[in-house]
Coordinates of C-alpha atoms in Angstrom, one line a residue:
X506 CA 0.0 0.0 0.0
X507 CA 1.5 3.5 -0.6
X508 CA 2.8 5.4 2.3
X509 CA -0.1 8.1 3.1
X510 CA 2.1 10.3 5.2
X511 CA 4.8 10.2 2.8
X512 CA 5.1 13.7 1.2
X513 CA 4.4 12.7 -2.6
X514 CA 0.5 11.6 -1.2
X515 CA 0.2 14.3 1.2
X516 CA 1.1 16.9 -1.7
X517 CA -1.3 15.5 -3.9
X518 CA -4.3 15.4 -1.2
X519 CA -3.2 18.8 -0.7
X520 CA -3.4 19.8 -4.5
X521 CA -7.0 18.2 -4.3
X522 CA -8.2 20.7 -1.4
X523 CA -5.8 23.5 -3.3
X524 CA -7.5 23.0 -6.6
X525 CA -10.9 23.2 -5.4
X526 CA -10.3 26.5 -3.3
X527 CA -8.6 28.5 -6.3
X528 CA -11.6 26.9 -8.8
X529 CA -14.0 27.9 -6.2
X530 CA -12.6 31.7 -5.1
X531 CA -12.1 32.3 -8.9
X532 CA -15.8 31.2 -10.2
X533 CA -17.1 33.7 -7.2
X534 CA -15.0 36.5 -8.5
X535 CA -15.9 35.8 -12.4
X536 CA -19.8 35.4 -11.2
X537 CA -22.0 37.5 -13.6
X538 CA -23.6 40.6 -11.7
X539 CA -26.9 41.5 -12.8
X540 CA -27.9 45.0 -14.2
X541 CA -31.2 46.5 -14.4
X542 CA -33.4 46.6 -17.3
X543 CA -32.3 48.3 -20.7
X544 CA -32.7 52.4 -20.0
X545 CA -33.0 51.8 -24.4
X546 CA -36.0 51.3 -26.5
X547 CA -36.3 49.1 -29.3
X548 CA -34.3 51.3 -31.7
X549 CA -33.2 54.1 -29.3
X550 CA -29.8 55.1 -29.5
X551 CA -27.9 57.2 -26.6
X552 CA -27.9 61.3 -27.1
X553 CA -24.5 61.5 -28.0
X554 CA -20.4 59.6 -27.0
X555 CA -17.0 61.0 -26.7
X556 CA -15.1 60.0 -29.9
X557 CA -11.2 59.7 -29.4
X558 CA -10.4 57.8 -33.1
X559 CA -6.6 57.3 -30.8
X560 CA -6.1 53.4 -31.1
X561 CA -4.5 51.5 -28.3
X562 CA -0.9 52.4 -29.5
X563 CA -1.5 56.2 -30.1
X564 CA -1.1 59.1 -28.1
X565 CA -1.5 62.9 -28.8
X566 CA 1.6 63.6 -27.2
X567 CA 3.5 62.3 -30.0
X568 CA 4.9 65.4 -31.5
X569 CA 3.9 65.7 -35.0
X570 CA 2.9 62.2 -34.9
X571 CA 0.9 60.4 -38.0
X572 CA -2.6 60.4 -39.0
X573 CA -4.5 58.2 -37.6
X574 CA -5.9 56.4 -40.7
X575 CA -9.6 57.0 -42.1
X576 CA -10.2 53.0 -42.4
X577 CA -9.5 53.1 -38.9
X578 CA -12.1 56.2 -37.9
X579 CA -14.5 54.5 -40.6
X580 CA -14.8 51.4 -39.0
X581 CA -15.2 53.1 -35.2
X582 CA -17.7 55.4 -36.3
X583 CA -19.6 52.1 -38.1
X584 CA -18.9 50.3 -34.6
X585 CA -20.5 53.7 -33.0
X586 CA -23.2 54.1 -35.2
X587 CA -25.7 51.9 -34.0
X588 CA -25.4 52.9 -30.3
X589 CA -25.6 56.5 -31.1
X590 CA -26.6 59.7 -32.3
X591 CA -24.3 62.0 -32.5
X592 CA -20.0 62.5 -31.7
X593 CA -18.5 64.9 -29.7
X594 CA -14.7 65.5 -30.4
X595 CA -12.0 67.2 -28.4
X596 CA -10.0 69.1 -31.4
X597 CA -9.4 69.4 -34.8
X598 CA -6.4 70.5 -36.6
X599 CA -4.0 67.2 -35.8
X600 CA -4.0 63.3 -36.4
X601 CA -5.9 62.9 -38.7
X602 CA -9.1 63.7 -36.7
X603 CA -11.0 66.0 -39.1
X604 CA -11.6 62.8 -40.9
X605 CA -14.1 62.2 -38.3
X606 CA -16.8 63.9 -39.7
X607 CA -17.0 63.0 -43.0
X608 CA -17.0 59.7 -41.7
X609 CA -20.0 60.5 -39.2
X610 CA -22.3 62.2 -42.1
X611 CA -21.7 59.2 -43.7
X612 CA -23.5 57.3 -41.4
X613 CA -26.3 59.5 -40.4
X614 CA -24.6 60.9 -37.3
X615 CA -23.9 64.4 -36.0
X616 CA -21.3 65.6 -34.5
X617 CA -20.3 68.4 -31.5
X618 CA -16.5 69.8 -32.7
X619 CA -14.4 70.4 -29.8
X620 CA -11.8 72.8 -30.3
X621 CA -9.1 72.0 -28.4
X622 CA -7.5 75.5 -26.2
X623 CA -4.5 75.7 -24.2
X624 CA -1.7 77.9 -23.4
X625 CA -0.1 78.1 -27.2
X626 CA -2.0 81.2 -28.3
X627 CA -0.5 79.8 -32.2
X628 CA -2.1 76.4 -31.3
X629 CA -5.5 77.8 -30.8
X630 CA -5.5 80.0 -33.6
X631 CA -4.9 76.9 -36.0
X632 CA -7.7 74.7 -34.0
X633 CA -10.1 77.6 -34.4
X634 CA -9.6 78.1 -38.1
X635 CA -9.3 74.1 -38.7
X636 CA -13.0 73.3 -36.6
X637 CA -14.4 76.3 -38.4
X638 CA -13.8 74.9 -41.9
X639 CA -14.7 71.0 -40.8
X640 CA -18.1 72.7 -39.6
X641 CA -18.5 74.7 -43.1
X642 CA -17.7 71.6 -45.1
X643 CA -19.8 69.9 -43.6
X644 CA -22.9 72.1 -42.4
X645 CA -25.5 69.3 -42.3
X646 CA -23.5 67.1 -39.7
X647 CA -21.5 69.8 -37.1
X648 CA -24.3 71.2 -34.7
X649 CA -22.2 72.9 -32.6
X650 CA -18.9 74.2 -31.5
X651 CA -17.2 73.3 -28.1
X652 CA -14.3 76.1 -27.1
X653 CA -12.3 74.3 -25.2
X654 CA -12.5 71.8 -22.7
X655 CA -11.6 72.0 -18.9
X656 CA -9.0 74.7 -19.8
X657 CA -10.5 76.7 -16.9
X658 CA -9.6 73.0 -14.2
X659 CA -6.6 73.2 -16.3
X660 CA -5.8 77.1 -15.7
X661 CA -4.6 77.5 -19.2
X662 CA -6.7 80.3 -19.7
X663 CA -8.5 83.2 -17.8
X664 CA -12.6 83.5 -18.2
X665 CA -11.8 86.6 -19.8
X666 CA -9.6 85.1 -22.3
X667 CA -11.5 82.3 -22.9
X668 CA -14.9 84.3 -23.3
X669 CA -12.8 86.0 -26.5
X670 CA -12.0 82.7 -27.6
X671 CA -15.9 81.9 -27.6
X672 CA -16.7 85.1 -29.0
X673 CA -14.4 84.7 -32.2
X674 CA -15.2 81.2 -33.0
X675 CA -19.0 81.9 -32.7
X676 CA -18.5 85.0 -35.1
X677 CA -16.2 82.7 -37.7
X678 CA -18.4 79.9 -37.9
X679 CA -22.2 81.7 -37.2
X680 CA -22.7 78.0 -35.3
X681 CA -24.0 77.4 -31.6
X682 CA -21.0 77.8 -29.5
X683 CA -20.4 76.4 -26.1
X684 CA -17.8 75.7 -23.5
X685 CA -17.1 72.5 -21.5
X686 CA -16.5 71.9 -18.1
X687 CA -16.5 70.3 -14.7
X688 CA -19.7 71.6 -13.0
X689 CA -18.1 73.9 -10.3
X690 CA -16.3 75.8 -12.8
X691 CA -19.5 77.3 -14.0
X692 CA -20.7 78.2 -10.8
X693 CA -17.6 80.6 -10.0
X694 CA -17.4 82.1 -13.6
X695 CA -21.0 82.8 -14.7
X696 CA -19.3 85.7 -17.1
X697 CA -18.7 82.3 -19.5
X698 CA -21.8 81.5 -19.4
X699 CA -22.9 84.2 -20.4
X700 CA -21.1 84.1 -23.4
X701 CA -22.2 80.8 -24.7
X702 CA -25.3 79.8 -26.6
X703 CA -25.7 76.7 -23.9
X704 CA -23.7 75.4 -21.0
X705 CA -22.0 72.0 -21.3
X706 CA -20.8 70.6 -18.1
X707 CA -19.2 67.7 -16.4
X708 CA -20.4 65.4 -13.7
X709 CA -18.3 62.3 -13.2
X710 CA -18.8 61.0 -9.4
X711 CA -15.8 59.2 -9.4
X712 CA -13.3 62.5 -9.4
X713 CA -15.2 64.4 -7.2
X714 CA -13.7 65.9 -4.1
X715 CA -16.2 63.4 -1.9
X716 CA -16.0 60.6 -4.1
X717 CA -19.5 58.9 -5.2
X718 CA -20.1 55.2 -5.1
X719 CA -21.2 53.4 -8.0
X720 CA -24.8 53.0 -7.1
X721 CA -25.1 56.7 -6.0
X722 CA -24.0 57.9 -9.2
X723 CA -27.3 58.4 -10.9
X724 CA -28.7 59.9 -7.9
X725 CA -25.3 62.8 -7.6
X726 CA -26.1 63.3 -11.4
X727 CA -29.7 64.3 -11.0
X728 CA -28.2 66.6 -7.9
X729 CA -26.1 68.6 -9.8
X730 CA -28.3 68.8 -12.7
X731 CA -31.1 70.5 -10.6
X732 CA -28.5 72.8 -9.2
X733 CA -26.9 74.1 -12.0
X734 CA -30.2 74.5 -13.4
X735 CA -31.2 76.5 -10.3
X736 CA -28.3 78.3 -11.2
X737 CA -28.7 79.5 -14.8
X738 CA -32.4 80.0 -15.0
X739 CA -33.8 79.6 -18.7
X740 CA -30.2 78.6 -20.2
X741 CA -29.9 75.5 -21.9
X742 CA -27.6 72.9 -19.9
X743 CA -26.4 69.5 -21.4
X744 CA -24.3 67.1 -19.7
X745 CA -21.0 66.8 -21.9
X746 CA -19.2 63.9 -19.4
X747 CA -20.8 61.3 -17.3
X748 CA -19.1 58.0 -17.2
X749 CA -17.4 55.1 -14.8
X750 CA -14.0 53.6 -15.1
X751 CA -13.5 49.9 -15.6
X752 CA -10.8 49.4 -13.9
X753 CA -8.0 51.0 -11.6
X754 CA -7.5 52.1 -8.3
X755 CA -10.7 53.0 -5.8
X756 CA -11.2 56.2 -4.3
X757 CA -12.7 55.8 -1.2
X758 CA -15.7 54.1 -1.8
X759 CA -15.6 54.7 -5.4
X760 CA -14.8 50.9 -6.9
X761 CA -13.9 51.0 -11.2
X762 CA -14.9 47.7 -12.4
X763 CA -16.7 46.7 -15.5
X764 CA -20.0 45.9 -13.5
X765 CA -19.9 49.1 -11.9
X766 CA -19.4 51.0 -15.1
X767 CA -22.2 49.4 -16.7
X768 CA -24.3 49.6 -13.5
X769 CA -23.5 53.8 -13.7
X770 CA -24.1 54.3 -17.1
X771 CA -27.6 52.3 -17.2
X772 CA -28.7 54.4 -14.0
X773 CA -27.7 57.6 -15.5
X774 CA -29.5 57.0 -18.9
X775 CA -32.7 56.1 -17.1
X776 CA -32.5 59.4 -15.2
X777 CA -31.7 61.1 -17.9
X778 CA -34.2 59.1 -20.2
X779 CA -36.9 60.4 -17.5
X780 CA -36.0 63.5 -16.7
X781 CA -35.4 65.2 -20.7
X782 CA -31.6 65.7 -19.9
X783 CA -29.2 65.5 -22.8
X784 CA -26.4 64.0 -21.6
X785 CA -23.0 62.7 -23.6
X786 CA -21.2 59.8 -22.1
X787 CA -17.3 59.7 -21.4
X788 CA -16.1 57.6 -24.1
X789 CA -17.0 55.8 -26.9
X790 CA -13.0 53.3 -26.9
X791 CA -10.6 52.9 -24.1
X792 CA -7.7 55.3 -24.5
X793 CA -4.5 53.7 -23.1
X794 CA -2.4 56.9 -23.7
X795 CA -4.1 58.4 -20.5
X796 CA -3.0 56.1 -18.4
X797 CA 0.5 58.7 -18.7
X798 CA -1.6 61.5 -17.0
X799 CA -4.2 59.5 -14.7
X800 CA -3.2 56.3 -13.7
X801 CA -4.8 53.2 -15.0
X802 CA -8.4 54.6 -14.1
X803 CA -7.7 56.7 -17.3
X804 CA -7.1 54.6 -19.5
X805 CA -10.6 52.4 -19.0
X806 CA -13.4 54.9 -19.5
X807 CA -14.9 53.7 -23.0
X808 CA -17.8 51.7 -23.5
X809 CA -15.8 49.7 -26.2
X810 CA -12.0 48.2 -25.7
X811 CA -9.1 50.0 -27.7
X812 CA -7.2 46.7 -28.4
X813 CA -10.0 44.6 -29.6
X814 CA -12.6 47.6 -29.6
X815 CA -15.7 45.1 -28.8
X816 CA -18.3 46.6 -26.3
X817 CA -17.7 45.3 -22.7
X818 CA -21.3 45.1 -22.3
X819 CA -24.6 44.7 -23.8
X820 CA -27.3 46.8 -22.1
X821 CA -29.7 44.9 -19.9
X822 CA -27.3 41.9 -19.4
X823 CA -25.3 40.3 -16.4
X824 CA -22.2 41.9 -16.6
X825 CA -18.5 39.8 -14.8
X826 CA -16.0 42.0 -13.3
X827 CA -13.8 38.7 -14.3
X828 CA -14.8 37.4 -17.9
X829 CA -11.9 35.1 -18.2
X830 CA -12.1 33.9 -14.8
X831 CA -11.8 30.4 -16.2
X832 CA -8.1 30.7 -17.9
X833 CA -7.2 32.3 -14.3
X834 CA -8.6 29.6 -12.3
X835 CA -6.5 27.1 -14.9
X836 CA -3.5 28.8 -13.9
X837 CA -3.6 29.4 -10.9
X838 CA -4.3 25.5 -10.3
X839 CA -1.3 24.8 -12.9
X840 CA 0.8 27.0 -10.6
X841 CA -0.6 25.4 -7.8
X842 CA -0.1 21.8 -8.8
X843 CA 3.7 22.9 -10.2
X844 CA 4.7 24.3 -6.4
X845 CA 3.3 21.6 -4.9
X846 CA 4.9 19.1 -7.0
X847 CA 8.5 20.9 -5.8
X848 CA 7.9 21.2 -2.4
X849 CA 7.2 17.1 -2.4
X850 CA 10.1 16.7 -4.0
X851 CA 12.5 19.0 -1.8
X852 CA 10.4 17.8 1.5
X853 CA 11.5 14.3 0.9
X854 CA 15.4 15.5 0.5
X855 CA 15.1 17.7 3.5
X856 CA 18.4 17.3 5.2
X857 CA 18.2 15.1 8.5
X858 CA 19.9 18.1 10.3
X859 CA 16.4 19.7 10.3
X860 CA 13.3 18.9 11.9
X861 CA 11.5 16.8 10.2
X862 CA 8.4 18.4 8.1
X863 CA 5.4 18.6 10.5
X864 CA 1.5 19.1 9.9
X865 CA 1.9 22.6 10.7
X866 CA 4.7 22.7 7.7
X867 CA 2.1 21.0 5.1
X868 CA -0.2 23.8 6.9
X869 CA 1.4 26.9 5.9
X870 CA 2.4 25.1 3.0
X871 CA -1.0 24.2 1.5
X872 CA -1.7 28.1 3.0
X873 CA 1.0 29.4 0.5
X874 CA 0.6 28.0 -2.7
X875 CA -3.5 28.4 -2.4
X876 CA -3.6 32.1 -1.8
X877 CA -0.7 32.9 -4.0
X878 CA -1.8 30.5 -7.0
X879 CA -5.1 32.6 -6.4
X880 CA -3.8 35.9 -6.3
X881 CA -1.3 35.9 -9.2
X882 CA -4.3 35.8 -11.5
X883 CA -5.8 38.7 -10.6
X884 CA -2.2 40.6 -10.0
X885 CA -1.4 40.0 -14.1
X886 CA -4.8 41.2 -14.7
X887 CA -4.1 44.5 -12.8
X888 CA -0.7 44.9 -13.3
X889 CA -1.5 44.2 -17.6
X890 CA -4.5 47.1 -17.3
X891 CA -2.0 49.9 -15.9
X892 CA 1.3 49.0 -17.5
X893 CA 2.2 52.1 -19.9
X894 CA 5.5 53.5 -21.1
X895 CA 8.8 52.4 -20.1
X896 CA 8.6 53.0 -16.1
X897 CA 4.7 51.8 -15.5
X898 CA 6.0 48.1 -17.9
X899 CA 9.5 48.0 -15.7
X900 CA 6.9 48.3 -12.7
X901 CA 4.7 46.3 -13.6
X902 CA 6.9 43.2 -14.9
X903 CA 9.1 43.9 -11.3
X904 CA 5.3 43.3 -9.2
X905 CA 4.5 40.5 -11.5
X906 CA 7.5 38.7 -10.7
X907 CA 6.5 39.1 -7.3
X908 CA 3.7 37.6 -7.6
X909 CA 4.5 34.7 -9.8
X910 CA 7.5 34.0 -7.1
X911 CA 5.7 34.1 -4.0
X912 CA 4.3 30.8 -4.3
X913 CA 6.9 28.9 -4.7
X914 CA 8.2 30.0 -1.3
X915 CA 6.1 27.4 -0.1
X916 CA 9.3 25.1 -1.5
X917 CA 11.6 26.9 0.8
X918 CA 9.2 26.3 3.6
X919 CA 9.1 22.6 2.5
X920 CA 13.1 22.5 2.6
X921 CA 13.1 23.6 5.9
X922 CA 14.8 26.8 4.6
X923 CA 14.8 30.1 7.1
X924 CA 15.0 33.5 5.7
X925 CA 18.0 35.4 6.2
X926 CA 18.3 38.8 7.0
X927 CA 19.6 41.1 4.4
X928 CA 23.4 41.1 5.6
X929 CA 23.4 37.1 5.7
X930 CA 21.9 37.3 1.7
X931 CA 24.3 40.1 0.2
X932 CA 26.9 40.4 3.2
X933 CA 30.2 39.7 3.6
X934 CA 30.9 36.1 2.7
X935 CA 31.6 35.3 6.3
X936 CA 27.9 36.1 7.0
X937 CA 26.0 34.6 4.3
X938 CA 23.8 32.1 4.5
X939 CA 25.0 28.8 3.4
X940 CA 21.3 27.2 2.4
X941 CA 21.2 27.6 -1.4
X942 CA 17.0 27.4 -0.7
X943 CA 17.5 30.0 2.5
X944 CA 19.9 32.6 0.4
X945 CA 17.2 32.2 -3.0
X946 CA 14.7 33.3 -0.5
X947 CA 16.6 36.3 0.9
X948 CA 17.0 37.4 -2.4
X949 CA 13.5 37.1 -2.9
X950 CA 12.4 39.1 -0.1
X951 CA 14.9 42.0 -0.7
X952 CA 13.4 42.2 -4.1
X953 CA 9.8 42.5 -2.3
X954 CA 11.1 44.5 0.1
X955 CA 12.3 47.6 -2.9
X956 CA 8.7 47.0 -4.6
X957 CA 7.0 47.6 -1.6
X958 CA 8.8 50.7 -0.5
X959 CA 8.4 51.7 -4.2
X960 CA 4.9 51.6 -3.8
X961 CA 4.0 53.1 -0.5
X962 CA 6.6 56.1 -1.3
X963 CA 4.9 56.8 -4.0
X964 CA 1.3 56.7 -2.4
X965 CA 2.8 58.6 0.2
X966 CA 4.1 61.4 -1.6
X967 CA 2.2 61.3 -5.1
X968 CA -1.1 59.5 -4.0
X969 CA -3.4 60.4 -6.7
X970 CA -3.0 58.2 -9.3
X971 CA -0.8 55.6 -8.1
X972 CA -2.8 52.2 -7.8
X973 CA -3.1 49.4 -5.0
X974 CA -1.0 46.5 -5.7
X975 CA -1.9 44.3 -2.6
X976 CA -2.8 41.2 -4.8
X977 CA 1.2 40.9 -5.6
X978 CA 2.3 42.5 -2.3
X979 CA -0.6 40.8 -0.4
X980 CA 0.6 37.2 -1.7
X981 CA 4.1 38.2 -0.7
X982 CA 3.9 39.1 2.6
X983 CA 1.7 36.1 3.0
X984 CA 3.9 33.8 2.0
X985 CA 7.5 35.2 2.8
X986 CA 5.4 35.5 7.3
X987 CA 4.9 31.5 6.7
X988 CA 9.0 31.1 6.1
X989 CA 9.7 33.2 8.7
X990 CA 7.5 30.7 11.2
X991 CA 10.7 27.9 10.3
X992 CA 12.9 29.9 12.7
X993 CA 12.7 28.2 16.0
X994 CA 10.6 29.7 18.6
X995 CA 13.5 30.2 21.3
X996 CA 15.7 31.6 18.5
X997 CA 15.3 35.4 19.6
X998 CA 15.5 38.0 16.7
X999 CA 18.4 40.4 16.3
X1000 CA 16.8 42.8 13.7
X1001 CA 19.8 44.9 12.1
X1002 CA 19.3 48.8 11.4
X1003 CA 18.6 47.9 8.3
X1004 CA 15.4 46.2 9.1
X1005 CA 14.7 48.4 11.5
X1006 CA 14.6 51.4 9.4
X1007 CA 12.7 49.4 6.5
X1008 CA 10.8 48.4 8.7
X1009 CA 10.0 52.0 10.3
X1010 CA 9.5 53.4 6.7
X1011 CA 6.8 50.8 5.3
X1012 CA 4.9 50.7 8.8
X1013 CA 4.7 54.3 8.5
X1014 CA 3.4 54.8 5.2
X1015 CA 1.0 52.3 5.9
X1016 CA -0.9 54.4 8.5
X1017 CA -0.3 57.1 6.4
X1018 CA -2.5 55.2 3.3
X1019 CA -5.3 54.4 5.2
X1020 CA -5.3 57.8 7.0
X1021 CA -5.3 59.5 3.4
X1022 CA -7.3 56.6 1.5
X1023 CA -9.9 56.1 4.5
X1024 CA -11.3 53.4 5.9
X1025 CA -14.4 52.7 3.1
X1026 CA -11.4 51.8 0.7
X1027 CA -10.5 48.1 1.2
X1028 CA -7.7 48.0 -1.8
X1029 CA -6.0 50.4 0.5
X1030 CA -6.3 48.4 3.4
X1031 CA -5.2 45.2 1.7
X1032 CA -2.3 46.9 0.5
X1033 CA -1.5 48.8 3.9
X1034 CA -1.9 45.3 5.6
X1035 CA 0.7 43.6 3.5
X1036 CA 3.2 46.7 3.9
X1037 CA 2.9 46.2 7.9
X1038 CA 3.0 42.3 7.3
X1039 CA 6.3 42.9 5.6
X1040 CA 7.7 45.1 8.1
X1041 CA 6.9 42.5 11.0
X1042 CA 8.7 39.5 9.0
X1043 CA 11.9 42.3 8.4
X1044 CA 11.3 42.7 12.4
X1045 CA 11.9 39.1 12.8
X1046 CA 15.2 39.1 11.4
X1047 CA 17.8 37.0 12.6
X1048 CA 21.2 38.4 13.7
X1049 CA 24.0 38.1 12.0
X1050 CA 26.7 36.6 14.4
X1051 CA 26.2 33.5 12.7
X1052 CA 25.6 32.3 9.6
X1053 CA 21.6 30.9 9.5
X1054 CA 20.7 28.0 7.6

């Protein structure tokens, strides 16, 4: 009869309970969540959709950079079509984009021509002159001019200035003319609105100051609609943004995931549906290249994908926050079954010096490789949607490594391994550990150790954007705690200053992330719990006055 307590059987019972938990954890999180009934008719298209014809490898910041090609715009605007009536743009005289509205007349749609101001009084002279003679050539689509948008949040211009701006473009083009904005902005300069033919503002409830949860979105939309209407008796207000992000970091409460943004924009259309409101949603494609300016919550606001630019959800439909839930469960129980499969092998050639493996070994084990198998998953899936330009790929590859090694710590634990501190892995010779398992682990955990402080120094001292990472870091500190449990309870730590500092540094960040994030924001919590779990096992470092394991 096989040997049930040898480790080959108990690292494939194990696997069993590992394989279930990961299959299990992973069809919860990919479980579709219902939305409410369509806000859309039979037939009905939405008022009108921000149109950035940028694919997923363009960025306006390229200087003089190509057209975008018009079989490209022709086959958005024919993806577009049938959700919509009408475009609005941002500007005009670059990229290519002026081809966007001979391709929107050509399929029935009209279009709202931004006009794109900043500083560069040159710049706006040529987007002025370029959006006047799209709108002449093509007088049956262009219904209106927008001058400029959130150059007053921006404080590239002054009301006064911008009023001229207005004043010119309406006199040029003899078009309805209009401004766009986030709401406050045309509260405190009502000398704007005076100047425009109707007042386009912005509501997005996941930048406000107080952020909004998802399912209080429609209700903050309706709230500042009736105020600003309050405000500017008899003017005609539409709503030129209101969207969700589908992914990236929370604010507060505020959660971006694809369920929520389909959840926000089928509230808002039914309020606005009811209530007579033109509004536009924020945006018709995923635009990577603001990810560079806002973090990967930028990059996620379309209604359509910019790789594959399919919709991410049909109206009225169960949307999943995980669609390909089932390829992560795979691989996390591949992962699984791969780490378990080495820490069988290197438990049975664990050197008679040590204690033999115990329950509470297999424990911390099993512990390991099922919550790291888990979490790598959803760390690629994170770390993928905000990766952009050379330092947020460097980042994310380093935090993906991470989290693709912390599982198989659980080998180390198997081996009977300790962790080192950081002198005994990269000290003098004299000091360094002599376990090839024990000094691969040290290693390891330095590496953690940078990405961590990375991370909470950034959120520390540049919070805004900067994401959560606590799946990668979370799995880490996780698993790199269970080695640290192989040092034998009377061994008394010696932390170096080294550790102590680290230490010091990530523990107080930590409270400084939940003080700044608050308490209603769990990724925060999940990552300020993993920094502080880090800093206990660099508290628990063993001295150097002999060389460990």
């Amino acid at each position: 009869m096989p040997d049930l307590k040898s480790p080959p059987m108990i690292a494939a019972g194990l696997f069993a309970v590992s394989a279930a938990a990961i299959g299990l954890t992973w069809a919860w999180l990919g479980a579709p969540v219902a939305m409410p009934p369509s806000p859309l008719a039979a037939g009905d298209k939405i008022d009108c959709i921000s149109y950035t014809p940028y694919q997923a490898a363009d960025s306006p910041f390229e200087e003089g950079g190509s057209a975008i090609a018009p079989g490209l715009i022709a086959a958005d605007v024919g993806r577009l079509a049938p959700l919509t009536k009408c475009l609005r743009t941002y500007s005009a005289a670059d990229h290519g984009i002026a081809e966007v509205v001979p391709q929107a007349a050509r399929q029935g749609l009209s279009v709202m021509q931004g006009i794109w101001i900043s500083r560069d009084a040159a710049a706006n002279e040529r987007e002025i002159n370029a959006a006047v003679a799209i709108a002449k050539a093509n007088p049956k689509t262009v219904t209106a001019l927008i001058v400029g948008n959130e150059v007053l949040l921006r404080q590239e211009q002054t009301a006064a200035a911008l009023v001229e701006l207005i004043k010119k473009t309406k006199a040029l083009s003899g078009l309805p003319v209009t401004y766009a904005d986030v709401w406050e902005f045309w509260l405190a300069n009502p000398s704007v609105a005076e100047a425009v033919d109707f007042i386009t503002i912005h509501i997005l409830p996941f930048w406000e100051d107080d952020p909004v949860v998802a399912t209080d979105a429609a209700r903050h939309v309706g709230g500042i609609y009736a105020r600003m209407a309050q405000a500017y008796p008899g003017k005609r207000i539409i709503i030129g943004e209101v969207g969700w992000p589908s992914a990236g970091r929370m604010r507060e409460a505020a959660l971006p995931s694809p369920a929520n943004q389909a959840r926000v924009l089928h509230d808002v259309l039914a309020l606005t549906r009811a209530k007579g409101i033109t509004a536009n949603i924020i945006e018709a494609f995923d635009q990577p290249w603001k990810r560079q300016l806002e973090g990967t919550v930028g990059g996620h606001w379309g209604v359509f994908d910019a790789d594959v630019r399919t919709s991410k959800f049909a109206w009225g439909e169960a949307v999943s926050n995980h669609p390909c839930w089932r390829l992560q469960a795979a691989g996390g129980v591949g992962l699984a079954a791969l780490v378990l499969l080495l820490g069988a092998i290197v438990a049975r050639r664990r050197p008679a010096s040590r204690p033999p493996i115990s329950g509470s070994d297999w424990a911390r084990i099993a512990l390991v490789t099922t919550v790291s198998a888990t979490l790598a998953g959803l760390s690629i899936e994170s770390l993928q949607a905000g990766a952009f330009g050379t330092a947020g790929i460097t980042r994310a590859l380093i935090l993906g490594l991470v989290a693709l090694t912390a599982p198989f710590v659980a080998v180390a634990i198997a081996g009977g391994a300790r962790l080192p501190s950081f002198a005994q892995t990269i000290g003098p010779a004299e000091l360094r550990a002599r376990c090839p398992l024990s000094r691969a682990a040290g290693f390891a955990f330095i590496a953690v150790f940078v990405a961590a402080a990375h991370v909470a120094l950034s959120l520390t001292f540049n919070p805004r954007y900067w994401e959560f990472p606590f799946a990668p870091l979370g799995a880490a500190a996780l698993a790199f705690l269970a080695l640290q449990c192989n040092a034998p309870a009377d061994e008394r730590p010696d932390t170096l200053l080294a550790e102590k500092l680290g230490a010091a540094m990530l523990l107080l960040t930590a409270v400084f992330i939940v003080f700044n994030e608050g308490l209603q924001n769990w990724q925060a919590l999940a990552l300020a719990a993993s920094l502080a779990a880090i800093a206990f096992t660099m508290l628990r470092a063993p001295g150097v006055q002999t060389p460990s394991q």
